Amino acid sequence: MADKIRGGKTQAAGALIGQVMKATKGSADAAKVRELIIAALGLPG
């Protein structure tokens, strides 16, 4: 999954965001989660 995101398919981050939302029962801020995933992978915003 990370390789797909690094390869330019940033929409693939949606699957990871979905997992976070599921784990937090919807209480996480999806936009912030996306920012954190992109930052953790070392990609520009």
PDB file of N, CA and C in Angstrom:
ATOM      1  N   MET A   1       0.827  -1.187   0.000  1.00  0.00           N
ATOM      2  CA  MET A   1       0.000   0.000   0.000  1.00  0.00           C
ATOM      3  C   MET A   1       0.873   1.253   0.000  1.00  0.00           C
ATOM      4  N   ALA A   2       1.885   1.286   0.860  1.00  0.00           N
ATOM      5  CA  ALA A   2       2.761   2.456   0.923  1.00  0.00           C
ATOM      6  C   ALA A   2       3.461   2.681  -0.408  1.00  0.00           C
ATOM      7  N   ASP A   3       3.837   1.597  -1.085  1.00  0.00           N
ATOM      8  CA  ASP A   3       4.505   1.728  -2.378  1.00  0.00           C
ATOM      9  C   ASP A   3       3.583   2.368  -3.416  1.00  0.00           C
ATOM     10  N   LYS A   4       2.309   2.030  -3.376  1.00  0.00           N
ATOM     11  CA  LYS A   4       1.342   2.629  -4.300  1.00  0.00           C
ATOM     12  C   LYS A   4       1.222   4.126  -4.041  1.00  0.00           C
ATOM     13  N   ILE A   5       1.169   4.485  -2.768  1.00  0.00           N
ATOM     14  CA  ILE A   5       1.036   5.895  -2.416  1.00  0.00           C
ATOM     15  C   ILE A   5       2.288   6.647  -2.843  1.00  0.00           C
ATOM     16  N   ARG A   6       3.454   6.059  -2.552  1.00  0.00           N
ATOM     17  CA  ARG A   6       4.711   6.693  -2.959  1.00  0.00           C
ATOM     18  C   ARG A   6       4.815   6.785  -4.472  1.00  0.00           C
ATOM     19  N   GLY A   7       4.197   5.851  -5.173  1.00  0.00           N
ATOM     20  CA  GLY A   7       4.212   5.848  -6.625  1.00  0.00           C
ATOM     21  C   GLY A   7       3.307   6.888  -7.255  1.00  0.00           C
ATOM     22  N   GLY A   8       2.623   7.657  -6.442  1.00  0.00           N
ATOM     23  CA  GLY A   8       1.784   8.736  -6.951  1.00  0.00           C
ATOM     24  C   GLY A   8       0.295   8.493  -6.813  1.00  0.00           C
ATOM     25  N   LYS A   9      -0.104   7.312  -6.402  1.00  0.00           N
ATOM     26  CA  LYS A   9      -1.528   7.015  -6.245  1.00  0.00           C
ATOM     27  C   LYS A   9      -1.969   7.384  -4.828  1.00  0.00           C
ATOM     28  N   THR A  10      -2.019   8.700  -4.576  1.00  0.00           N
ATOM     29  CA  THR A  10      -2.337   9.154  -3.225  1.00  0.00           C
ATOM     30  C   THR A  10      -3.756   8.778  -2.810  1.00  0.00           C
ATOM     31  N   GLN A  11      -4.629   8.488  -3.779  1.00  0.00           N
ATOM     32  CA  GLN A  11      -5.973   8.039  -3.406  1.00  0.00           C
ATOM     33  C   GLN A  11      -5.929   6.685  -2.705  1.00  0.00           C
ATOM     34  N   ALA A  12      -4.818   5.956  -2.861  1.00  0.00           N
ATOM     35  CA  ALA A  12      -4.670   4.682  -2.164  1.00  0.00           C
ATOM     36  C   ALA A  12      -4.595   4.900  -0.662  1.00  0.00           C
ATOM     37  N   ALA A  13      -4.280   6.120  -0.254  1.00  0.00           N
ATOM     38  CA  ALA A  13      -4.268   6.443   1.169  1.00  0.00           C
ATOM     39  C   ALA A  13      -5.667   6.285   1.761  1.00  0.00           C
ATOM     40  N   GLY A  14      -6.676   6.321   0.923  1.00  0.00           N
ATOM     41  CA  GLY A  14      -8.057   6.169   1.386  1.00  0.00           C
ATOM     42  C   GLY A  14      -8.286   4.865   2.129  1.00  0.00           C
ATOM     43  N   ALA A  15      -7.622   3.808   1.695  1.00  0.00           N
ATOM     44  CA  ALA A  15      -7.773   2.523   2.376  1.00  0.00           C
ATOM     45  C   ALA A  15      -7.198   2.595   3.785  1.00  0.00           C
ATOM     46  N   LEU A  16      -6.062   3.266   3.915  1.00  0.00           N
ATOM     47  CA  LEU A  16      -5.457   3.416   5.243  1.00  0.00           C
ATOM     48  C   LEU A  16      -6.308   4.327   6.127  1.00  0.00           C
ATOM     49  N   ILE A  17      -6.828   5.381   5.525  1.00  0.00           N
ATOM     50  CA  ILE A  17      -7.704   6.290   6.273  1.00  0.00           C
ATOM     51  C   ILE A  17      -8.939   5.534   6.757  1.00  0.00           C
ATOM     52  N   GLY A  18      -9.468   4.681   5.896  1.00  0.00           N
ATOM     53  CA  GLY A  18     -10.628   3.867   6.272  1.00  0.00           C
ATOM     54  C   GLY A  18     -10.338   2.968   7.460  1.00  0.00           C
ATOM     55  N   GLN A  19      -9.146   2.394   7.486  1.00  0.00           N
ATOM     56  CA  GLN A  19      -8.767   1.537   8.617  1.00  0.00           C
ATOM     57  C   GLN A  19      -8.676   2.336   9.909  1.00  0.00           C
ATOM     58  N   VAL A  20      -8.109   3.542   9.812  1.00  0.00           N
ATOM     59  CA  VAL A  20      -8.015   4.406  10.996  1.00  0.00           C
ATOM     60  C   VAL A  20      -9.406   4.788  11.476  1.00  0.00           C
ATOM     61  N   MET A  21     -10.283   5.157  10.533  1.00  0.00           N
ATOM     62  CA  MET A  21     -11.642   5.544  10.905  1.00  0.00           C
ATOM     63  C   MET A  21     -12.382   4.383  11.561  1.00  0.00           C
ATOM     64  N   LYS A  22     -12.144   3.178  11.057  1.00  0.00           N
ATOM     65  CA  LYS A  22     -12.776   1.993  11.635  1.00  0.00           C
ATOM     66  C   LYS A  22     -12.256   1.755  13.054  1.00  0.00           C
ATOM     67  N   ALA A  23     -10.940   1.869  13.214  1.00  0.00           N
ATOM     68  CA  ALA A  23     -10.328   1.626  14.527  1.00  0.00           C
ATOM     69  C   ALA A  23     -10.755   2.668  15.555  1.00  0.00           C
ATOM     70  N   THR A  24     -10.981   3.899  15.101  1.00  0.00           N
ATOM     71  CA  THR A  24     -11.374   4.965  16.032  1.00  0.00           C
ATOM     72  C   THR A  24     -12.890   5.156  16.077  1.00  0.00           C
ATOM     73  N   LYS A  25     -13.596   4.258  15.413  1.00  0.00           N
ATOM     74  CA  LYS A  25     -15.066   4.317  15.357  1.00  0.00           C
ATOM     75  C   LYS A  25     -15.565   5.668  14.839  1.00  0.00           C
ATOM     76  N   GLY A  26     -14.839   6.186  13.854  1.00  0.00           N
ATOM     77  CA  GLY A  26     -15.258   7.411  13.188  1.00  0.00           C
ATOM     78  C   GLY A  26     -14.900   8.700  13.891  1.00  0.00           C
ATOM     79  N   SER A  27     -14.167   8.629  14.982  1.00  0.00           N
ATOM     80  CA  SER A  27     -13.880   9.843  15.729  1.00  0.00           C
ATOM     81  C   SER A  27     -12.628  10.579  15.250  1.00  0.00           C
ATOM     82  N   ALA A  28     -11.847   9.963  14.367  1.00  0.00           N
ATOM     83  CA  ALA A  28     -10.641  10.620  13.859  1.00  0.00           C
ATOM     84  C   ALA A  28     -11.004  11.641  12.784  1.00  0.00           C
ATOM     85  N   ASP A  29     -10.173  12.648  12.645  1.00  0.00           N
ATOM     86  CA  ASP A  29     -10.326  13.654  11.596  1.00  0.00           C
ATOM     87  C   ASP A  29      -9.663  13.102  10.333  1.00  0.00           C
ATOM     88  N   ALA A  30     -10.460  12.735   9.343  1.00  0.00           N
ATOM     89  CA  ALA A  30      -9.950  12.074   8.143  1.00  0.00           C
ATOM     90  C   ALA A  30      -8.917  12.924   7.404  1.00  0.00           C
ATOM     91  N   ALA A  31      -9.123  14.228   7.354  1.00  0.00           N
ATOM     92  CA  ALA A  31      -8.171  15.106   6.668  1.00  0.00           C
ATOM     93  C   ALA A  31      -6.824  15.095   7.386  1.00  0.00           C
ATOM     94  N   LYS A  32      -6.858  15.121   8.700  1.00  0.00           N
ATOM     95  CA  LYS A  32      -5.619  15.096   9.481  1.00  0.00           C
ATOM     96  C   LYS A  32      -4.923  13.745   9.340  1.00  0.00           C
ATOM     97  N   VAL A  33      -5.696  12.676   9.329  1.00  0.00           N
ATOM     98  CA  VAL A  33      -5.122  11.340   9.150  1.00  0.00           C
ATOM     99  C   VAL A  33      -4.416  11.267   7.803  1.00  0.00           C
ATOM    100  N   ARG A  34      -5.027  11.804   6.765  1.00  0.00           N
ATOM    101  CA  ARG A  34      -4.411  11.804   5.432  1.00  0.00           C
ATOM    102  C   ARG A  34      -3.098  12.572   5.459  1.00  0.00           C
ATOM    103  N   GLU A  35      -3.113  13.759   6.083  1.00  0.00           N
ATOM    104  CA  GLU A  35      -1.894  14.558   6.197  1.00  0.00           C
ATOM    105  C   GLU A  35      -0.791  13.776   6.890  1.00  0.00           C
ATOM    106  N   LEU A  36      -1.138  13.099   7.973  1.00  0.00           N
ATOM    107  CA  LEU A  36      -0.149  12.340   8.730  1.00  0.00           C
ATOM    108  C   LEU A  36       0.413  11.170   7.926  1.00  0.00           C
ATOM    109  N   ILE A  37      -0.441  10.496   7.170  1.00  0.00           N
ATOM    110  CA  ILE A  37       0.015   9.374   6.340  1.00  0.00           C
ATOM    111  C   ILE A  37       0.975   9.879   5.269  1.00  0.00           C
ATOM    112  N   ILE A  38       0.597  10.956   4.599  1.00  0.00           N
ATOM    113  CA  ILE A  38       1.444  11.526   3.548  1.00  0.00           C
ATOM    114  C   ILE A  38       2.780  11.974   4.139  1.00  0.00           C
ATOM    115  N   ALA A  39       2.738  12.619   5.297  1.00  0.00           N
ATOM    116  CA  ALA A  39       3.960  13.090   5.935  1.00  0.00           C
ATOM    117  C   ALA A  39       4.844  11.917   6.370  1.00  0.00           C
ATOM    118  N   ALA A  40       4.222  10.874   6.905  1.00  0.00           N
ATOM    119  CA  ALA A  40       4.982   9.712   7.364  1.00  0.00           C
ATOM    120  C   ALA A  40       5.695   9.017   6.208  1.00  0.00           C
ATOM    121  N   LEU A  41       5.123   9.103   5.022  1.00  0.00           N
ATOM    122  CA  LEU A  41       5.730   8.493   3.846  1.00  0.00           C
ATOM    123  C   LEU A  41       6.727   9.421   3.164  1.00  0.00           C
ATOM    124  N   GLY A  42       6.874  10.630   3.718  1.00  0.00           N
ATOM    125  CA  GLY A  42       7.839  11.574   3.179  1.00  0.00           C
ATOM    126  C   GLY A  42       7.447  12.191   1.856  1.00  0.00           C
ATOM    127  N   LEU A  43       6.147  12.340   1.631  1.00  0.00           N
ATOM    128  CA  LEU A  43       5.655  12.922   0.381  1.00  0.00           C
ATOM    129  C   LEU A  43       5.226  14.363   0.587  1.00  0.00           C
ATOM    130  N   PRO A  44       5.294  15.170  -0.458  1.00  0.00           N
ATOM    131  CA  PRO A  44       4.811  16.541  -0.334  1.00  0.00           C
ATOM    132  C   PRO A  44       3.289  16.559  -0.217  1.00  0.00           C
ATOM    133  N   GLY A  45       2.775  17.453   0.612  1.00  0.00           N
ATOM    134  CA  GLY A  45       1.412  17.608   0.964  1.00  0.00           C
ATOM    135  C   GLY A  45       0.354  17.374  -0.002  1.00  0.00           C
TER     136      GLY A  45
END
